[in-house]
Amino acid sequence: DMSRKYCWVLLWCLVFAVPTQAQDLWLMKGHDARRTGQSLSNGPRAIDPMRSWTAPAPAGDVINIGATVTDTGVYFGTWGLLRRTEDPDPRLWDKSDGKVFGLDIETGASLWGGPLDLDLVARCYELDGRTRTGTDLLFCGLFNTYHTTFYNGTVEGQAAVDTSRNVMYVGRGDGKLFAIDPNAGTILWRYETFNPEFPEDPDGGGELISSPLLAPDGTVYVGSWGEGPYETHAFYAINPDGTLQWRYPTPTSLTHRFFASPALSPDGETIYASTFLDDGGENPGTLYAFHRDPLGATSDEERLKWALDLSVNDRPVWTVTLAVGSDGTIYVGGFYTQGFLIIPVLVAIEDQGGTPAFRWNTPYRDFPDGAQLILGIALREEAGKTQRVYVTTANQGTPLFNAKEDGMLYAVDPATGETLGSYDPSDEVPEAVGGINSPAIGADGTIYFGVRGRYGADEVAGQYFAVTFDEQSGQFTRLWNEAVDGYVEWNHPAIGPDGGLYVGSSRSGSEESTRVATYFEGEIPDGTTPLFYAFKGPTTPVSTELAEQPSFSALRSVYPHPVSGIATIAWDAARPGVYRLDVVDVLGRVVAVLVDGTFPASTQRLRWDKVSLANGVYLLRLQTPDAIYTRSVLVQR
């Protein structure tokens, strides 16, 4: 229950913490609502095999997304396999049976006694006399009146966890947003996206590939990816009870698909979402800014703050990922085509009220390193400012490009867009080839990422890396790398509150026989069970007596605790200097500044009135001239 979770957090602080280690939760893609990719926890700078663990995902085939991590659990989804009944009629075959897994953060054991089965949607069905051709004939026999979408049973988008309501949101290829109890592993409700022209269509409004965005008021935002002429592309705002708040746009007002996961502005008032290419590929991707809570808005025009089409030299840009800096700058990554080349591109956009503006004089930065797209963006933020932008390049996940070996990590100056340094992991580890997924950044600045590997007859396993970056020299330094059993797809690493790095692998490669073959329910063929990994560093416990001294933390005490009204916070100024004490919520936002000024060497006590804060776990973050100290606190009225 929730009280047990909070007690675990506090016990962890006393027993295992070190002075610069924050206890932080990774609750959605990119860690927080701005998708910064930066944790308040330190990740492992070395690997302790005695503390690390692996867990299988039987018949999962592909773990295509990153994990979300709470204080007790780790959660992720799989593609699954195509399933069929004993009836040979291909119309009764099912789509991929992607599942959701919940694992114990300490041991990797299942939290629910096994994975959570989601709905099985008929893979071939008849609706309104529609006709299909081509691959549908292959998959569904000669019944061309039956519609199929190959990936409609897969779990593609990273989950978002609302700890205050004890619910986890997962999107799926069948167009449904699932609300799941993360403790019990049960489905609380489903929201089905819809096509107004075909409201009873089992494929709904399109696949939910983008990861859900969780706003402070509990609203969930997600975009859909339509396949073919019978599905739509739309952006949804869903209430915590599973009802529709609003939907944008109408089916005729948008031709592109939502692929990049949406992000929130620093003030929480604006939602940013961007689009991928349509079937024609001639129109550029669009960056949309929506008012999160427009007073009295009843139309799309009132909800839309602005929209910006993205092009490079008249060539359309298709967006893949985005993140929002602490100053509100939106960093968008994707690609454009130049002849036969596909080139990764990054753009920085400032939201100037009702008008977007490019930050850099030369608006776009491209990275023609042989890879095809910007897959990851992470923001290194210190003292409330974005110091560096880390971007990674990767390749499309089609059989034609599965064997590509290109992919690099870049450090970019957020003010100018200039490249500060680059890192090709294969220069140091020759077998570390392939595209690089989204990076995660520890509190100390260490960067973690996965390298895909190579498919095919000359296959090479994927790897995970930890590196540091020195801005003065522009050099990256490798701390460690670990190979996985399989490949690394777009399953981005996550840093847990225990300092562990949580990552997935995949088994499926370019062999189409694996993906088009169908299996009976419960069958686990060889080579279809990927592994999930917890890479943990060595821990040196400290005693409770030592933990109460200033050497443990300059944050001496919070009394009473849990905080239910007014609390007293004692902290140390070890020497004269500037000190700042912030209250940070689980979305990574500073919700209160308690101290900000110059102090003599002293022990300080302050009165904290938390009356405006909602119930939940918060971090007190004390920035001193020498280090950053943190302490978890529970607000419970």
Short mmCIF file of N, CA, C and O in Angstrom, two decimals, residues 150-210:
data_model
loop_
_atom_site.label_atom_id
_atom_site.label_comp_id
_atom_site.label_asym_id
_atom_site.label_seq_id
_atom_site.Cartn_x
_atom_site.Cartn_y
_atom_site.Cartn_z
N PHE A 150 -0.92 -4.66 -38.46
CA PHE A 150 0.01 -5.66 -37.95
C PHE A 150 0.33 -5.47 -36.48
O PHE A 150 0.36 -6.41 -35.70
N TYR A 151 0.57 -4.24 -36.05
CA TYR A 151 1.09 -4.01 -34.70
C TYR A 151 0.00 -3.69 -33.68
O TYR A 151 0.31 -3.17 -32.61
N ASN A 152 -1.23 -3.98 -33.96
CA ASN A 152 -2.28 -3.48 -33.08
C ASN A 152 -2.38 -4.18 -31.73
O ASN A 152 -3.22 -3.82 -30.93
N GLY A 153 -1.53 -5.15 -31.46
CA GLY A 153 -1.54 -5.74 -30.13
C GLY A 153 -0.30 -5.39 -29.33
O GLY A 153 -0.11 -5.90 -28.23
N THR A 154 0.57 -4.55 -29.88
CA THR A 154 1.84 -4.27 -29.22
C THR A 154 1.70 -3.14 -28.20
O THR A 154 0.86 -2.26 -28.33
N VAL A 155 2.57 -3.17 -27.17
CA VAL A 155 2.70 -2.07 -26.23
C VAL A 155 3.91 -1.26 -26.68
O VAL A 155 5.04 -1.74 -26.62
N GLU A 156 3.68 -0.05 -27.15
CA GLU A 156 4.73 0.76 -27.76
C GLU A 156 5.18 1.92 -26.89
O GLU A 156 6.36 2.23 -26.83
N GLY A 157 4.25 2.61 -26.25
CA GLY A 157 4.60 3.82 -25.52
C GLY A 157 4.94 3.55 -24.07
O GLY A 157 4.33 2.70 -23.41
N GLN A 158 5.94 4.25 -23.55
CA GLN A 158 6.35 4.08 -22.16
C GLN A 158 5.24 4.51 -21.22
O GLN A 158 4.52 5.47 -21.47
N ALA A 159 5.08 3.79 -20.12
CA ALA A 159 4.00 4.06 -19.18
C ALA A 159 4.25 5.35 -18.41
O ALA A 159 5.39 5.80 -18.27
N ALA A 160 3.17 5.94 -17.91
CA ALA A 160 3.24 7.09 -17.00
C ALA A 160 2.54 6.70 -15.72
O ALA A 160 1.42 6.18 -15.75
N VAL A 161 3.18 6.94 -14.56
CA VAL A 161 2.64 6.52 -13.28
C VAL A 161 2.23 7.75 -12.47
O VAL A 161 3.02 8.67 -12.28
N ASP A 162 0.98 7.75 -12.01
CA ASP A 162 0.46 8.78 -11.14
C ASP A 162 0.48 8.22 -9.72
O ASP A 162 -0.40 7.44 -9.33
N THR A 163 1.50 8.58 -8.93
CA THR A 163 1.64 8.01 -7.59
C THR A 163 0.57 8.51 -6.64
O THR A 163 0.19 7.81 -5.70
N SER A 164 0.06 9.73 -6.85
CA SER A 164 -0.95 10.26 -5.94
C SER A 164 -2.28 9.54 -6.08
O SER A 164 -3.05 9.46 -5.13
N ARG A 165 -2.57 9.00 -7.27
CA ARG A 165 -3.82 8.29 -7.51
C ARG A 165 -3.62 6.78 -7.61
O ARG A 165 -4.57 6.04 -7.83
N ASN A 166 -2.37 6.34 -7.51
CA ASN A 166 -2.03 4.92 -7.59
C ASN A 166 -2.57 4.31 -8.89
O ASN A 166 -3.30 3.31 -8.89
N VAL A 167 -2.17 4.90 -10.01
CA VAL A 167 -2.60 4.40 -11.31
C VAL A 167 -1.48 4.58 -12.31
O VAL A 167 -0.70 5.53 -12.23
N MET A 168 -1.39 3.64 -13.24
CA MET A 168 -0.39 3.68 -14.31
C MET A 168 -1.12 3.68 -15.65
O MET A 168 -2.08 2.93 -15.85
N TYR A 169 -0.66 4.53 -16.57
CA TYR A 169 -1.30 4.65 -17.87
C TYR A 169 -0.38 4.08 -18.96
O TYR A 169 0.80 4.43 -19.04
N VAL A 170 -0.95 3.20 -19.79
CA VAL A 170 -0.20 2.56 -20.87
C VAL A 170 -1.02 2.63 -22.14
O VAL A 170 -2.20 2.24 -22.15
N GLY A 171 -0.41 3.12 -23.22
CA GLY A 171 -1.06 3.11 -24.53
C GLY A 171 -0.71 1.86 -25.29
O GLY A 171 0.33 1.23 -25.08
N ARG A 172 -1.58 1.47 -26.22
CA ARG A 172 -1.38 0.23 -26.96
C ARG A 172 -1.75 0.40 -28.42
O ARG A 172 -2.47 1.32 -28.79
N GLY A 173 -1.28 -0.53 -29.24
CA GLY A 173 -1.53 -0.45 -30.67
C GLY A 173 -2.96 -0.60 -31.09
O GLY A 173 -3.33 -0.29 -32.22
N ASP A 174 -3.83 -1.09 -30.19
CA ASP A 174 -5.25 -1.22 -30.55
C ASP A 174 -6.02 0.06 -30.30
O ASP A 174 -7.25 0.06 -30.30
N GLY A 175 -5.30 1.18 -30.08
CA GLY A 175 -5.98 2.46 -29.92
C GLY A 175 -6.57 2.68 -28.55
O GLY A 175 -7.39 3.58 -28.38
N LYS A 176 -6.15 1.90 -27.55
CA LYS A 176 -6.70 2.03 -26.20
C LYS A 176 -5.65 2.57 -25.24
O LYS A 176 -4.48 2.20 -25.31
N LEU A 177 -6.10 3.43 -24.34
CA LEU A 177 -5.30 3.85 -23.21
C LEU A 177 -5.80 3.06 -22.00
O LEU A 177 -6.96 3.15 -21.64
N PHE A 178 -4.90 2.28 -21.40
CA PHE A 178 -5.25 1.45 -20.25
C PHE A 178 -4.83 2.14 -18.97
O PHE A 178 -3.70 2.62 -18.85
N ALA A 179 -5.72 2.17 -17.98
CA ALA A 179 -5.39 2.60 -16.63
C ALA A 179 -5.24 1.35 -15.79
O ALA A 179 -6.16 0.54 -15.69
N ILE A 180 -4.06 1.18 -15.16
CA ILE A 180 -3.71 -0.06 -14.47
C ILE A 180 -3.32 0.26 -13.03
O ILE A 180 -2.62 1.24 -12.76
N ASP A 181 -3.75 -0.59 -12.11
CA ASP A 181 -3.30 -0.50 -10.72
C ASP A 181 -1.89 -1.08 -10.66
O ASP A 181 -1.71 -2.29 -10.87
N PRO A 182 -0.86 -0.27 -10.37
CA PRO A 182 0.51 -0.79 -10.41
C PRO A 182 0.83 -1.76 -9.28
O PRO A 182 1.80 -2.51 -9.38
N ASN A 183 0.05 -1.77 -8.22
CA ASN A 183 0.28 -2.70 -7.12
C ASN A 183 -0.36 -4.05 -7.39
O ASN A 183 0.25 -5.09 -7.14
N ALA A 184 -1.58 -4.03 -7.90
CA ALA A 184 -2.32 -5.27 -8.10
C ALA A 184 -2.18 -5.84 -9.51
O ALA A 184 -2.45 -7.02 -9.74
N GLY A 185 -1.78 -5.00 -10.48
CA GLY A 185 -1.68 -5.48 -11.86
C GLY A 185 -3.04 -5.76 -12.47
O GLY A 185 -3.21 -6.72 -13.21
N THR A 186 -4.01 -4.92 -12.16
CA THR A 186 -5.36 -5.07 -12.70
C THR A 186 -5.73 -3.84 -13.51
O THR A 186 -5.26 -2.73 -13.24
N ILE A 187 -6.58 -4.04 -14.51
CA ILE A 187 -7.04 -2.95 -15.37
C ILE A 187 -8.18 -2.21 -14.68
O ILE A 187 -9.19 -2.81 -14.30
N LEU A 188 -8.01 -0.90 -14.49
CA LEU A 188 -9.03 -0.09 -13.84
C LEU A 188 -10.07 0.41 -14.83
O LEU A 188 -11.26 0.43 -14.54
N TRP A 189 -9.61 0.85 -16.00
CA TRP A 189 -10.51 1.26 -17.06
C TRP A 189 -9.75 1.34 -18.37
O TRP A 189 -8.52 1.28 -18.39
N ARG A 190 -10.48 1.45 -19.47
CA ARG A 190 -9.91 1.61 -20.80
C ARG A 190 -10.55 2.82 -21.45
O ARG A 190 -11.76 2.99 -21.36
N TYR A 191 -9.74 3.61 -22.12
CA TYR A 191 -10.31 4.65 -22.98
C TYR A 191 -10.00 4.26 -24.42
O TYR A 191 -8.84 4.06 -24.78
N GLU A 192 -11.03 4.16 -25.25
CA GLU A 192 -10.87 3.77 -26.64
C GLU A 192 -10.88 5.01 -27.52
O GLU A 192 -11.88 5.74 -27.56
N THR A 193 -9.77 5.25 -28.22
CA THR A 193 -9.76 6.33 -29.20
C THR A 193 -10.73 5.97 -30.32
O THR A 193 -11.15 4.82 -30.47
N PHE A 194 -11.10 6.96 -31.11
CA PHE A 194 -12.17 6.70 -32.06
C PHE A 194 -11.98 7.48 -33.35
O PHE A 194 -11.34 8.52 -33.39
N ASN A 195 -12.54 6.92 -34.40
CA ASN A 195 -12.67 7.56 -35.70
C ASN A 195 -14.13 7.96 -35.86
O ASN A 195 -15.00 7.09 -35.88
N PRO A 196 -14.44 9.24 -35.93
CA PRO A 196 -15.85 9.65 -36.01
C PRO A 196 -16.60 9.03 -37.18
O PRO A 196 -17.81 8.86 -37.11
N GLU A 197 -15.89 8.70 -38.25
CA GLU A 197 -16.56 8.11 -39.41
C GLU A 197 -16.85 6.63 -39.20
O GLU A 197 -17.74 6.07 -39.82
N PHE A 198 -16.04 5.97 -38.33
CA PHE A 198 -16.23 4.55 -38.04
C PHE A 198 -16.16 4.36 -36.52
O PHE A 198 -15.20 3.79 -36.00
N PRO A 199 -17.15 4.81 -35.77
CA PRO A 199 -17.06 4.79 -34.31
C PRO A 199 -16.98 3.39 -33.72
O PRO A 199 -16.50 3.22 -32.60
N GLU A 200 -17.41 2.35 -34.46
CA GLU A 200 -17.37 0.99 -33.93
C GLU A 200 -16.15 0.23 -34.42
O GLU A 200 -16.03 -0.97 -34.19
N ASP A 201 -15.23 0.91 -35.06
CA ASP A 201 -14.05 0.26 -35.61
C ASP A 201 -13.17 -0.27 -34.47
O ASP A 201 -12.77 0.49 -33.59
N PRO A 202 -12.85 -1.57 -34.46
CA PRO A 202 -11.98 -2.10 -33.39
C PRO A 202 -10.59 -1.48 -33.37
O PRO A 202 -9.90 -1.54 -32.36
N ASP A 203 -10.17 -0.88 -34.48
CA ASP A 203 -8.87 -0.22 -34.50
C ASP A 203 -8.92 1.19 -33.94
O ASP A 203 -7.90 1.85 -33.80
N GLY A 204 -10.10 1.68 -33.62
CA GLY A 204 -10.24 2.98 -32.98
C GLY A 204 -9.65 4.11 -33.78
O GLY A 204 -9.75 4.17 -35.00
N GLY A 205 -9.01 5.04 -33.07
CA GLY A 205 -8.46 6.22 -33.72
C GLY A 205 -7.03 6.07 -34.14
O GLY A 205 -6.40 7.05 -34.52
N GLY A 206 -6.46 4.89 -34.06
CA GLY A 206 -5.08 4.69 -34.43
C GLY A 206 -4.25 4.19 -33.27
O GLY A 206 -4.67 4.21 -32.12
N GLU A 207 -3.05 3.73 -33.57
CA GLU A 207 -2.17 3.18 -32.54
C GLU A 207 -1.69 4.27 -31.58
O GLU A 207 -1.43 5.39 -32.00
N LEU A 208 -1.57 3.94 -30.31
CA LEU A 208 -1.02 4.86 -29.32
C LEU A 208 0.46 4.51 -29.15
O LEU A 208 0.84 3.71 -28.30
N ILE A 209 1.28 5.12 -30.01
CA ILE A 209 2.72 4.88 -29.98
C ILE A 209 3.42 5.88 -29.09
O ILE A 209 4.39 5.56 -28.41
N SER A 210 2.95 7.13 -29.09
CA SER A 210 3.57 8.13 -28.22
C SER A 210 3.26 7.79 -26.76
O SER A 210 2.22 7.20 -26.44
#
